[in-house]
PDB file of C-alpha atoms in Angstrom:
ATOM      1  CA  MET Y 184     -17.734   3.340 -11.083  1.00  0.00           C
ATOM      2  CA  GLY Y 185     -17.746   2.994  -7.409  1.00  0.00           C
ATOM      3  CA  ILE Y 186     -15.316   6.540  -7.769  1.00  0.00           C
ATOM      4  CA  VAL Y 187     -18.105   8.117  -9.283  1.00  0.00           C
ATOM      5  CA  ILE Y 188     -21.047   7.377  -6.914  1.00  0.00           C
ATOM      6  CA  GLY Y 189     -18.730   8.409  -4.110  1.00  0.00           C
ATOM      7  CA  THR Y 190     -18.087  11.687  -5.749  1.00  0.00           C
ATOM      8  CA  LEU Y 191     -21.881  12.222  -6.191  1.00  0.00           C
ATOM      9  CA  ILE Y 192     -22.751  11.096  -2.792  1.00  0.00           C
ATOM     10  CA  VAL Y 193     -19.865  13.517  -1.587  1.00  0.00           C
ATOM     11  CA  THR Y 194     -21.364  16.529  -3.177  1.00  0.00           C
ATOM     12  CA  LEU Y 195     -24.766  15.546  -2.098  1.00  0.00           C
ATOM     13  CA  PHE Y 196     -23.763  15.518   1.222  1.00  0.00           C
ATOM     14  CA  ASN Y 197     -21.561  18.945   0.471  1.00  0.00           C
ATOM     15  CA  LYS Y 198     -24.755  20.708  -0.769  1.00  0.00           C
ATOM     16  CA  LEU Y 199     -26.904  19.442   2.235  1.00  0.00           C
ATOM     17  CA  GLY Y 200     -24.045  20.618   4.730  1.00  0.00           C
ATOM     18  CA  LEU Y 201     -23.387  17.472   6.714  1.00  0.00           C
ATOM     19  CA  GLY Y 202     -19.845  17.153   7.819  1.00  0.00           C
ATOM     20  CA  TRP Y 203     -17.014  15.382   7.409  1.00  0.00           C
ATOM     21  CA  GLN Y 204     -18.074  12.793   9.801  1.00  0.00           C
ATOM     22  CA  VAL Y 205     -21.394  11.912   8.242  1.00  0.00           C
ATOM     23  CA  GLN Y 206     -19.141  11.518   5.117  1.00  0.00           C
ATOM     24  CA  VAL Y 207     -16.518   8.976   6.838  1.00  0.00           C
ATOM     25  CA  GLY Y 208     -19.636   7.414   8.053  1.00  0.00           C
ATOM     26  CA  VAL Y 209     -21.112   6.379   5.128  1.00  0.00           C
ATOM     27  CA  MET Y 210     -17.655   5.453   3.645  1.00  0.00           C
ATOM     28  CA  LEU Y 211     -17.434   2.692   6.631  1.00  0.00           C
ATOM     29  CA  ILE Y 212     -20.542   1.182   5.266  1.00  0.00           C
ATOM     30  CA  PRO Y 213     -19.160  -0.647   1.932  1.00  0.00           C
ATOM     31  CA  THR Y 214     -15.775  -1.489   4.161  1.00  0.00           C
ATOM     32  CA  VAL Y 215     -17.911  -3.133   6.652  1.00  0.00           C
ATOM     33  CA  ILE Y 216     -19.517  -4.980   3.642  1.00  0.00           C
ATOM     34  CA  TYR Y 217     -16.338  -5.891   1.910  1.00  0.00           C
ATOM     35  CA  GLY Y 218     -15.155  -7.152   4.865  1.00  0.00           C
ATOM     36  CA  TYR Y 219     -17.886  -9.747   5.552  1.00  0.00           C
ATOM     37  CA  LEU Y 220     -17.812 -10.871   1.649  1.00  0.00           C
ATOM     38  CA  PHE Y 221     -14.369 -11.989   2.092  1.00  0.00           C
ATOM     39  CA  SER Y 222     -14.546 -12.944   5.288  1.00  0.00           C
ATOM     40  CA  LYS Y 223     -16.450 -16.125   3.809  1.00  0.00           C
ATOM     41  CA  LEU Y 224     -13.804 -16.780   1.271  1.00  0.00           C
ATOM     42  CA  ASP Y 225     -10.939 -19.778   1.797  1.00  0.00           C
ATOM     43  CA  PHE Y 226      -7.626 -18.089   0.753  1.00  0.00           C
ATOM     44  CA  PRO Y 227      -5.261 -20.249  -1.026  1.00  0.00           C
ATOM     45  CA  VAL Y 228      -1.915 -21.147   0.890  1.00  0.00           C
ATOM     46  CA  THR Y 229       0.819 -18.621   0.244  1.00  0.00           C
ATOM     47  CA  GLU Y 230       3.639 -20.295  -2.080  1.00  0.00           C
ATOM     48  CA  ARG Y 231       5.889 -20.260   0.861  1.00  0.00           C
ATOM     49  CA  VAL Y 232       3.301 -22.858   2.488  1.00  0.00           C
ATOM     50  CA  ALA Y 233       3.006 -24.789  -0.598  1.00  0.00           C
ATOM     51  CA  SER Y 234       6.518 -25.358  -0.981  1.00  0.00           C
ATOM     52  CA  GLY Y 235       7.246 -26.531   2.516  1.00  0.00           C
ATOM     53  CA  VAL Y 236       9.414 -24.099   3.652  1.00  0.00           C
ATOM     54  CA  SER Y 237       8.883 -22.895   7.536  1.00  0.00           C
ATOM     55  CA  THR Y 238       8.568 -19.881   8.736  1.00  0.00           C
ATOM     56  CA  ALA Y 239      11.948 -19.977  10.830  1.00  0.00           C
ATOM     57  CA  GLY Y 240      13.297 -21.617   7.283  1.00  0.00           C
ATOM     58  CA  MET Y 241      11.883 -18.048   5.529  1.00  0.00           C
ATOM     59  CA  TYR Y 242      13.625 -15.676   8.366  1.00  0.00           C
ATOM     60  CA  LYS Y 243      17.097 -17.284   8.458  1.00  0.00           C
ATOM     61  CA  ALA Y 244      16.993 -16.710   4.802  1.00  0.00           C
ATOM     62  CA  LEU Y 245      17.128 -13.158   5.112  1.00  0.00           C
ATOM     63  CA  LEU Y 246      20.900 -13.770   6.880  1.00  0.00           C
ATOM     64  CA  ASN Y 247      21.925 -14.907   3.300  1.00  0.00           C
ATOM     65  CA  PRO Y 248      25.005 -12.716   2.310  1.00  0.00           C
ATOM     66  CA  LEU Y 249      23.681 -12.478  -1.053  1.00  0.00           C
ATOM     67  CA  PHE Y 250      20.159 -10.813   0.229  1.00  0.00           C
ATOM     68  CA  ILE Y 251      21.814  -8.426   2.430  1.00  0.00           C
ATOM     69  CA  PHE Y 252      23.979  -7.325  -0.721  1.00  0.00           C
ATOM     70  CA  MET Y 253      21.069  -7.130  -2.693  1.00  0.00           C
ATOM     71  CA  PHE Y 254      18.661  -5.270  -0.045  1.00  0.00           C
ATOM     72  CA  ILE Y 255      21.381  -2.619   0.401  1.00  0.00           C
ATOM     73  CA  CYS Y 256      21.664  -2.424  -3.423  1.00  0.00           C
ATOM     74  CA  MET Y 257      17.996  -1.711  -3.886  1.00  0.00           C
ATOM     75  CA  PHE Y 258      17.967   0.726  -0.743  1.00  0.00           C
ATOM     76  CA  GLY Y 259      20.714   2.799  -2.832  1.00  0.00           C
ATOM     77  CA  THR Y 260      18.507   2.874  -5.937  1.00  0.00           C
ATOM     78  CA  ALA Y 261      15.586   3.627  -3.894  1.00  0.00           C
ATOM     79  CA  ILE Y 262      17.491   6.710  -2.432  1.00  0.00           C
ATOM     80  CA  THR Y 263      19.069   7.803  -5.348  1.00  0.00           C
ATOM     81  CA  GLU Y 264      15.558   7.708  -7.285  1.00  0.00           C
ATOM     82  CA  LEU Y 265      13.776   9.646  -4.250  1.00  0.00           C
ATOM     83  CA  PHE Y 266      16.433  12.535  -4.287  1.00  0.00           C
ATOM     84  CA  THR Y 267      17.040  12.876  -7.933  1.00  0.00           C
ATOM     85  CA  GLY Y 268      14.736  15.962  -8.163  1.00  0.00           C
ATOM     86  CA  GLN Y 269      16.894  17.906  -5.928  1.00  0.00           C
ATOM     87  CA  TRP Y 270      20.159  17.301  -7.650  1.00  0.00           C
ATOM     88  CA  ILE Y 271      18.731  18.410 -11.138  1.00  0.00           C
ATOM     89  CA  ASP Y 272      18.956  21.995 -10.334  1.00  0.00           C
ATOM     90  CA  VAL Y 273      22.476  21.787  -9.077  1.00  0.00           C
ATOM     91  CA  LEU Y 274      24.110  19.526 -12.020  1.00  0.00           C
ATOM     92  CA  LEU Y 275      22.193  21.790 -14.433  1.00  0.00           C
ATOM     93  CA  LYS Y 276      23.555  25.316 -12.823  1.00  0.00           C
ATOM     94  CA  THR Y 277      27.455  24.056 -13.125  1.00  0.00           C
TER      95      THR Y 277
END
């Protein structure tokens, strides 16, 4: 619903000849309202805090060899997925 209302407002502003500065200013109004509403909420504690794990213990777990190995594997997977499109033409030509 917000996308539809936003599109209608932007279309109206374009027809009125208003610049992008006014459009961004209007976009900031609901952002400020949402920020105020969220500032009044009590967020639940994170899983780390609920489990009683300290921040130092959490960062110490990053040095675990299994975590480092999995990070390297996931990094390789991400690279493969990002650059697959470049290799499709090369592979299919030969």
